[in-house]
Structures are given as structure tokens and as C-alpha cells.
mmCIF file of C-alpha atoms and ligand atoms in Angstrom:
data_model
loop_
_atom_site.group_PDB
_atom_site.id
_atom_site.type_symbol
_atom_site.label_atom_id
_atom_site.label_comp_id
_atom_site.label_asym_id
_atom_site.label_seq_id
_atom_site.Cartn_x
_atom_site.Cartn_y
_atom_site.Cartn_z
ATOM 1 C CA UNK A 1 129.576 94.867 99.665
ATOM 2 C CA UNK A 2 127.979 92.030 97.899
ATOM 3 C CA UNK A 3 130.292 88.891 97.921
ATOM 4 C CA UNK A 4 131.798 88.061 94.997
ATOM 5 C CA UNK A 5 130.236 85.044 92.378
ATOM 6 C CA UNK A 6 131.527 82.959 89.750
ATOM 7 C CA UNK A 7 130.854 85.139 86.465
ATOM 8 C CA UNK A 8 128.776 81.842 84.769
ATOM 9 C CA UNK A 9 126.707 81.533 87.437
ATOM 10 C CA UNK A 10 125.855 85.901 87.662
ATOM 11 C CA UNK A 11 125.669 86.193 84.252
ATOM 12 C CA UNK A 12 123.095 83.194 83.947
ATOM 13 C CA UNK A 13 121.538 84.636 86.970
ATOM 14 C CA UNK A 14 120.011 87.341 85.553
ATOM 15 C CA UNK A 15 118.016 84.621 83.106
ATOM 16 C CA UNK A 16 119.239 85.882 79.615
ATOM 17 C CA UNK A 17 121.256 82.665 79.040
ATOM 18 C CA UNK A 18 122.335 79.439 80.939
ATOM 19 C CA UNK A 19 125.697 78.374 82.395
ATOM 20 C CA UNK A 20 126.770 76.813 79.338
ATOM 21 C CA UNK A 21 125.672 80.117 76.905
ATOM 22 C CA UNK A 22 128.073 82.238 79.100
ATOM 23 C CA UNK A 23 131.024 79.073 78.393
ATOM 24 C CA UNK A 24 129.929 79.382 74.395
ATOM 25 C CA UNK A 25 129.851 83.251 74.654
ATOM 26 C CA UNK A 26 133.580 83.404 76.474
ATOM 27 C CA UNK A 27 134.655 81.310 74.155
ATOM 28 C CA UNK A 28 132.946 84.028 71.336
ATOM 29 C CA UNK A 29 135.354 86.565 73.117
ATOM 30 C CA UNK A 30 131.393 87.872 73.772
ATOM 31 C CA UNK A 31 131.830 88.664 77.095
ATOM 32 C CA UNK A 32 133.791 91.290 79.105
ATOM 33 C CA UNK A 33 134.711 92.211 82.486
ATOM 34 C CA UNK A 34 135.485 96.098 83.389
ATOM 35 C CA UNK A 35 136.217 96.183 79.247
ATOM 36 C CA UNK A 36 138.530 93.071 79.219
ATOM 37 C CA UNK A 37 137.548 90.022 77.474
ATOM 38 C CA UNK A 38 136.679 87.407 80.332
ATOM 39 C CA UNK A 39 138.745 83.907 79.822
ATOM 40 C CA UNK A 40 137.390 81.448 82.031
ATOM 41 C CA UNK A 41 133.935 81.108 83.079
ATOM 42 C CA UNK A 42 134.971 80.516 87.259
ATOM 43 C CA UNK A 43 136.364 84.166 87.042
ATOM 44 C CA UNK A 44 135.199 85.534 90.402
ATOM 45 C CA UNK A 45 133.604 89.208 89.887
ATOM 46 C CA UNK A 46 131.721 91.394 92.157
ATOM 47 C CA UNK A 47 128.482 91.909 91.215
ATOM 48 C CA UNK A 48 128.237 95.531 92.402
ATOM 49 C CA UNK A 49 131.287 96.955 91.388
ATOM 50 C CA UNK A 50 132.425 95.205 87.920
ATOM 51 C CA UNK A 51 131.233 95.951 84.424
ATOM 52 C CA UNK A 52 130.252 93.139 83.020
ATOM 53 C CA UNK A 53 128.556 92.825 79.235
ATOM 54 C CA UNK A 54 127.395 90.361 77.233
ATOM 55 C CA UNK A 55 127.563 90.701 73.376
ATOM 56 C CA UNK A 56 128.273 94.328 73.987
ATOM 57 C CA UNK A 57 124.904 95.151 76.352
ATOM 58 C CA UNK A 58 126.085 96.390 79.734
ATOM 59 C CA UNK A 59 124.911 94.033 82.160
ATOM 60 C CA UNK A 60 122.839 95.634 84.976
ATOM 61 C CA UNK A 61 123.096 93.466 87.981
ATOM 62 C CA UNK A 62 119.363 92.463 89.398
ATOM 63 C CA UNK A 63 118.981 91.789 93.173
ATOM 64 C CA UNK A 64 115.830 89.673 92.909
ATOM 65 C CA UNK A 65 114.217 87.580 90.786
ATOM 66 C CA UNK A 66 110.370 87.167 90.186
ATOM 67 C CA UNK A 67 109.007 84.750 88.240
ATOM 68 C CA UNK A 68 105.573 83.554 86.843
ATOM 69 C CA UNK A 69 104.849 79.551 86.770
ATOM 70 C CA UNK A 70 102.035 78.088 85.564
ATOM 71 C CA UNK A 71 101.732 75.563 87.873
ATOM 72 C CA UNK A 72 100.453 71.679 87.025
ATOM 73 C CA UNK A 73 98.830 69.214 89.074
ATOM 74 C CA UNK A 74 100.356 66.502 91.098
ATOM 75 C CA UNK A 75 103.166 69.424 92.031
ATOM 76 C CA UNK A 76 103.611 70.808 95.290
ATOM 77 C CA UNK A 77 104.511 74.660 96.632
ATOM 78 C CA UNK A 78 107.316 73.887 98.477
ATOM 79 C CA UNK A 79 111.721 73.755 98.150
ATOM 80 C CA UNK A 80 111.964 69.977 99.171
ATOM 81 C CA UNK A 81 109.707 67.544 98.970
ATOM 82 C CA UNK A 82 110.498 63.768 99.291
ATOM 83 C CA UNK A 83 107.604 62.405 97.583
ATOM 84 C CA UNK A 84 106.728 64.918 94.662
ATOM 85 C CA UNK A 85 107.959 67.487 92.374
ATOM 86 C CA UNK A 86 108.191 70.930 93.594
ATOM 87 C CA UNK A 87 107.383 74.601 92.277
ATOM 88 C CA UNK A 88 111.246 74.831 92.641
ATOM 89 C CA UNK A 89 111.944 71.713 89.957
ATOM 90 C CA UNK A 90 110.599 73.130 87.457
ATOM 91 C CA UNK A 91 112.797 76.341 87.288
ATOM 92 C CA UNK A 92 115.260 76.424 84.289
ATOM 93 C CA UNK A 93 118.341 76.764 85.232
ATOM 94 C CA UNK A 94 118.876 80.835 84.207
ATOM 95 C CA UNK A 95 116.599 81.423 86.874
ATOM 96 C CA UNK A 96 117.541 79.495 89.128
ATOM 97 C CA UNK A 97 118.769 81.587 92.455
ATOM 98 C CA UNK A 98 119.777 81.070 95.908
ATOM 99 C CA UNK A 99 116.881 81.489 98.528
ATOM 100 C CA UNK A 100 113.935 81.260 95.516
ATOM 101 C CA UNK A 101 110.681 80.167 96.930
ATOM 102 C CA UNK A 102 107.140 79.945 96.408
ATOM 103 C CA UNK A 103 105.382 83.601 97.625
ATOM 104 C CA UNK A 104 102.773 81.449 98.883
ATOM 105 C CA UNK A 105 100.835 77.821 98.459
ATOM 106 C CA UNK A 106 98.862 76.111 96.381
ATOM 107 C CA UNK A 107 97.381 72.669 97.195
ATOM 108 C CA UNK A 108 98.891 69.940 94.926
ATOM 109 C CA UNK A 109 95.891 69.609 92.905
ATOM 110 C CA UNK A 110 95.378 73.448 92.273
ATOM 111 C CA UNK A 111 96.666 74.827 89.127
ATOM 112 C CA UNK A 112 97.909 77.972 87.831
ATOM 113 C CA UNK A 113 99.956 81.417 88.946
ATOM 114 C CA UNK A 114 102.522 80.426 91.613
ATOM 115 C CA UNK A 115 104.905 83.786 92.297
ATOM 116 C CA UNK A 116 108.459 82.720 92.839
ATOM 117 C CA UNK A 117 111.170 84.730 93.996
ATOM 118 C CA UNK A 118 114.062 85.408 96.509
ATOM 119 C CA UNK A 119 112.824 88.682 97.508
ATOM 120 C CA UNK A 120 111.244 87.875 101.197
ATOM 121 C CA UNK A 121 109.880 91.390 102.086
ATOM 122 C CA UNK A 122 107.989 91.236 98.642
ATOM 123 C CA UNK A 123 106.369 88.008 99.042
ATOM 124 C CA UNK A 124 105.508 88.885 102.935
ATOM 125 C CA UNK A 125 104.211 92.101 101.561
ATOM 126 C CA UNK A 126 102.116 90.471 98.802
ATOM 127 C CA UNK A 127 101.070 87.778 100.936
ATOM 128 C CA UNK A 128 100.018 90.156 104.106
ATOM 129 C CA UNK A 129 96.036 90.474 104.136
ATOM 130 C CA UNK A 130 96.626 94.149 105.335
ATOM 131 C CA UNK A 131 98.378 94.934 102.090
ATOM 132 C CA UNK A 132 94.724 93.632 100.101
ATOM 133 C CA UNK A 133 96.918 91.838 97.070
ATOM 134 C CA UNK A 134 94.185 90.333 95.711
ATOM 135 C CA UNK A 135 94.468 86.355 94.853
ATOM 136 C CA UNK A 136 91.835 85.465 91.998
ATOM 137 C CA UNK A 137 90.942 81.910 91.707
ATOM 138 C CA UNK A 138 88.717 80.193 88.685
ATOM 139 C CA UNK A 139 86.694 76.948 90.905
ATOM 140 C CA UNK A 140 84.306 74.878 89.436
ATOM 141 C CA UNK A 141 81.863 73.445 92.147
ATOM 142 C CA UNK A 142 80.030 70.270 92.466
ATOM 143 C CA UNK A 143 76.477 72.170 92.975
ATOM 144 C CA UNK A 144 75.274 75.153 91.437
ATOM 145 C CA UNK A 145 76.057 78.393 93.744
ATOM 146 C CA UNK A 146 72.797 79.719 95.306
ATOM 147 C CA UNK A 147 71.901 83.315 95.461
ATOM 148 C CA UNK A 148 72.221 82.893 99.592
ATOM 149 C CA UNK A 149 75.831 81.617 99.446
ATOM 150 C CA UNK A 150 77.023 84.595 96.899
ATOM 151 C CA UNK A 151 75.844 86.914 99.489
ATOM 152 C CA UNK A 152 77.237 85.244 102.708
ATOM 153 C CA UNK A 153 81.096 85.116 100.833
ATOM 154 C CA UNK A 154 80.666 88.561 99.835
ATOM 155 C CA UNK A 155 80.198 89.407 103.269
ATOM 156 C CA UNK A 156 82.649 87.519 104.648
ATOM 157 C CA UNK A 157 81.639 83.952 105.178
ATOM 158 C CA UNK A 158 82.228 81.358 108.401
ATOM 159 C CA UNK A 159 83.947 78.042 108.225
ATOM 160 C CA UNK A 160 83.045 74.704 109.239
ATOM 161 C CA UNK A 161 85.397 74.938 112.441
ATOM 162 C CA UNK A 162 84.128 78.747 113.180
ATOM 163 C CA UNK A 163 87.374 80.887 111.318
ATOM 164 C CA UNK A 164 85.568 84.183 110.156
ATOM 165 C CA UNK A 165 86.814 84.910 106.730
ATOM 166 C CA UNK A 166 87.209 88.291 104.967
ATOM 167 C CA UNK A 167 84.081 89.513 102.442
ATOM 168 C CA UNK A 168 85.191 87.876 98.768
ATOM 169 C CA UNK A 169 84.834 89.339 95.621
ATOM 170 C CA UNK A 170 82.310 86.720 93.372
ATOM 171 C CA UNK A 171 81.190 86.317 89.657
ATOM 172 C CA UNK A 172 79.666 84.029 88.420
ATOM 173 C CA UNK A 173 80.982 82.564 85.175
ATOM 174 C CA UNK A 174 78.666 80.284 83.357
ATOM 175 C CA UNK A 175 74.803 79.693 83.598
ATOM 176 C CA UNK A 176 74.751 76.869 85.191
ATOM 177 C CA UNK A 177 76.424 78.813 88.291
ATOM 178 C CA UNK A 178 78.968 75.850 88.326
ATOM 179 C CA UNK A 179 82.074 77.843 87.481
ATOM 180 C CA UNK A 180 83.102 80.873 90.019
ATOM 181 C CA UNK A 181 85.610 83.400 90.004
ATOM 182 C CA UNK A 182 87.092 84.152 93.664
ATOM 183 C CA UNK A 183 89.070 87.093 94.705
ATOM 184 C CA UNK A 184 90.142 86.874 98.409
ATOM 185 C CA UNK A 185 93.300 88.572 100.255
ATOM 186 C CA UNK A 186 94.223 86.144 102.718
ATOM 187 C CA UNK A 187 95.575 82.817 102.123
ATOM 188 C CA UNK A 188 94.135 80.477 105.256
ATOM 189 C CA UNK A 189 95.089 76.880 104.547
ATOM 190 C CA UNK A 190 92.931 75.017 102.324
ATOM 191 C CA UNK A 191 91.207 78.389 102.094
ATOM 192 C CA UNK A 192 88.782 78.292 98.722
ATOM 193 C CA UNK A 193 87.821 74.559 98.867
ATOM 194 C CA UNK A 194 86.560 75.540 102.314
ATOM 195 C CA UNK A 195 85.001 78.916 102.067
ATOM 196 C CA UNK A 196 82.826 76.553 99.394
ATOM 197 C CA UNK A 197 82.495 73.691 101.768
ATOM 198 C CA UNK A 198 80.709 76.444 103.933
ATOM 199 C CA UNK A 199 78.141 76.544 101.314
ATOM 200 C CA UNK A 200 77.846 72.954 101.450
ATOM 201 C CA UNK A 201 79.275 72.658 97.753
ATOM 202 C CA UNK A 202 82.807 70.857 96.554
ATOM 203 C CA UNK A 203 85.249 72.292 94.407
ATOM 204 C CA UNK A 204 86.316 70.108 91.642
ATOM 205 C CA UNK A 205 88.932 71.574 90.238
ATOM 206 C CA UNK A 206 90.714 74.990 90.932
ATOM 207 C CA UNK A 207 92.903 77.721 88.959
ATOM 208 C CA UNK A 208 94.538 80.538 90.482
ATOM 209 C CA UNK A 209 94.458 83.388 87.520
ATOM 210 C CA UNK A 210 95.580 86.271 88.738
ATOM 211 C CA UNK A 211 97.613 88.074 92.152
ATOM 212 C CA UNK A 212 96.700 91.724 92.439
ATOM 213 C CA UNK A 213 96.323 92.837 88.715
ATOM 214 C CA UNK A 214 98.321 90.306 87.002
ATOM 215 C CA UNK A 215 96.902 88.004 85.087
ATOM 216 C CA UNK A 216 98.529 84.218 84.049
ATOM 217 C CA UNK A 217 99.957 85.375 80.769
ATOM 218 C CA UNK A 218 97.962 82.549 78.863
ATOM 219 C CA UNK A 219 100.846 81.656 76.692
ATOM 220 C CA UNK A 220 102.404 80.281 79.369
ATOM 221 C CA UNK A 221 101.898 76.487 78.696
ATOM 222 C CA UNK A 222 101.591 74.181 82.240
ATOM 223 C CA UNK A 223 104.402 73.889 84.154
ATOM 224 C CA UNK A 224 106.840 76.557 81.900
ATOM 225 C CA UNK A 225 108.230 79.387 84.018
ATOM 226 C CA UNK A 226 108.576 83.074 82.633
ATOM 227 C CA UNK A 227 110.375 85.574 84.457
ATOM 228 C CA UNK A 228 107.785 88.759 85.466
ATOM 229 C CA UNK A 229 108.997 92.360 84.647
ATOM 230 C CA UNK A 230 109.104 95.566 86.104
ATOM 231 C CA UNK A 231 105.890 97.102 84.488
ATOM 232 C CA UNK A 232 104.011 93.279 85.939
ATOM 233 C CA UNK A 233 105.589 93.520 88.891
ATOM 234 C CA UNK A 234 103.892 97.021 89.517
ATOM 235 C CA UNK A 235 100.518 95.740 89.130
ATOM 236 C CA UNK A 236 100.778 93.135 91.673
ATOM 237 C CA UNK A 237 102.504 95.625 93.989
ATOM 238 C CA UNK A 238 99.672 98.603 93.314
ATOM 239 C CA UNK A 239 98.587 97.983 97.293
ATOM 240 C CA UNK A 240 95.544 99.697 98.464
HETATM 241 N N1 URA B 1 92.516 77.823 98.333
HETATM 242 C C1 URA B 1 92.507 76.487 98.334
HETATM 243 O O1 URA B 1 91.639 75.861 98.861
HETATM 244 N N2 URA B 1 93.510 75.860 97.701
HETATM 245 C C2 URA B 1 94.506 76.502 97.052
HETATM 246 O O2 URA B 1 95.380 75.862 96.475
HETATM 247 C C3 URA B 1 94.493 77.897 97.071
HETATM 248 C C4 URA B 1 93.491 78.547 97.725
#
């Protein structure tokens, strides 16, 4: 049985309104528990057996969240940090969820899609390299890419300190052959900015775009937070 919860904080949980909409909507008579009209916002309910609605939509209670940030510079993928912001700071408050956490890293200065949720056997799942969820980065390089290096990351390149690396998926995205698209399934540390370094080239700047088939909904402005749906969620989760 799922322990009970204040009915403010399930209710904003579920990320159709904040703490203080569910105080506005009780006081609205708006909201009801098992068909009774709830009085005080620190009701306890149970989120598995009661019937809870909000402005007369049956509420149907979610067990994990996922959600889609687009992430800015100068913010790191971590819960805690004592010298920066975090993915987890810049969650509004509806979303906001015991247990949420980054479903893997970026590096401070790498931008884009950063998967948060609370669900751990979906982020180890999407995260495994066995499952092949691809992760597809945007880089643009110091040097133009030679023909050589295209070949040896699409066959699965070496690093500086010897790590083999699985083959990468490449295109090249502009004619100078500054600006690269990366797909890779694993996620070593530091792992595009050194599959490049193999080539002897730099990466200047770096966007994550996309994790499996989802795409950074590009009306998501930097650093906003969107939560992903059922129909996204199935295209990240379409493992091979
Ligand atoms: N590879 C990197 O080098 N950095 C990232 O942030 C992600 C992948």
C-alpha cells in the first residue's frame, strides 16, 4: 500500500497545478476526495485507494515522473551541488518529486536534453549501452573533420588513454565539416569531447538533441522544464 501524502502536495505532484492552485481550488470547493469536497489542503489521502478530482476530472494517480529540460550552461547534472546550480533547481515546483534525478550527465558547459525522473529502472534501462538508447549530440569542432576520422568513429574509435569505444553514428552538418551530429549509446565520462580529442580536434561547444527518438521539443526555451508524455516516452523506450 502506498503511504499516504498530504493532498496539496499529490495533487501538485502530478504537475497540473502548484501547491498554492490546489489551496485556491479548495477554497473554489474545486476539489474532492472519494466525492466529498476536500477542506484543508494537509488532508492526508492515499494515493492508491482515494478518488480524488480536480474541477470535476478524476485524478489518475502517476507513479513516475519524466521530464524534458533544456539544459543551460554554467549548470551541473547533479541533486546537490555546493558551488552551482543543478538540473534539480530548475524544476518548478508541480514537478517537483521525491527521488527525481538526472537519467544521466552532462558536463557543465554542455547544453540541451537532460531526462529527469524518479523512475530508477527507466533511467538504468535508458542509460544501459546493451539497451542501444541512442544519445544524439550537435558538436562544433575546432578543425574541420577529415574523411579518416569519420571512418575510425564509425567504427568504433580509441581514446587517448586506450578505452575502445562503440562504432558512432556521424553526419556531417555544414560544409565546412565544423559542425557534427553524434549518436553514441554509452555515456563514458567526458565521452564526446574525447572521442574528438582522438581525432586530434576540440569541441567548442556541445548540444545534446535527442535520446532514442526524441527530439528537444524546440519550444522549449533554455533552462524551462516540460514534463514528457506517454506517446514521447515510447520513443525513447523503443529499445533494439
Ligand atoms: N560527452 C561529453 O563529452 N560531454 C557531455 O556532456 C556529454 C557527452
Amino acid at each position: 500500500m502506498a503511504p499516504k501524502m498530504r493532498l496539496d502536495k499529490l495533487v501538485s505532484s502530478q504537475g497540473a497545478c502548484s501547491r498554492s492552485d490546489v489551496k485556491r481550488l479548495i477554497k473554489q470547493k474545486e476539489i474532492l476526495v472519494n466525492g466529498v469536497i476536500a477542506k484543508d489542503s494537509s488532508e492526508k489521502v492515499d494515493p492508491e485507494l482515494d478518488v480524488i478530482s480536480v474541477s470535476g476530472q478524476v485524478l489518475s494517480f502517476k507513479k513516475h515522473i519524466y521530464l524534458m529540460l533544456n539544459k543551460p550552461q554554467g549548470v551541473v547534472s547533479a541533486t546537490e551541488d555546493d558551488t552551482y546550480p543543478t538540473v534539480i533547481s530548475l524544476v518548478p515546483e508541480e514537478y517537483m518529486r521525491p527521488g527525481l534525478f538526472p537519467a544521466g550527465r552532462l558536463d557543465a558547459d554542455t547544453t540541451g536534453f537532460v531526462l529527469l525522473t524518479d523512475d530508477g529502472d527507466f533511467a538504468h534501462d535508458i542509460l544501459s549501452p546493451k539497451k542501444h538508447v541512442e544519445k544524439t549530440y550537435v558538436a562544433t569542432l575546432a578543425e574541420p573533420l577529415r574523411e579518416t576520422d569519420v571512418k575510425a568513429l564509425q567504427s568504433g574509435i580509441q581514446l587517448k588513454d586506450g578505452t575502445s569505444c562503440q562504432p558512432a553514428k556521424i553526419a556531417i552538418l555544414d560544409p565546412d565539416g565544423k559542425t557534427v551530429e553524434i549518436k553514441i549509446c554509452e555515456g563514458k565520462y567526458h565521452q564526446v569531447k574525447r572521442m574528438f580529442a582522438a581525432c586530434e580536434n576540440r569541441v567548442l561547444t556541445l548540444k545534446r538533441t535527442a535520446i532514442g527518438s526524441l527530439k528537444i521539443d524546440e519550444k522549449l526555451s533554455i533552462g524551462q522544464v516540460r514534463e514528457i508524455d506517454s506517446d514521447e516516452l515510447s520513443l525513447i523506450k523503443a529499445y533494439k
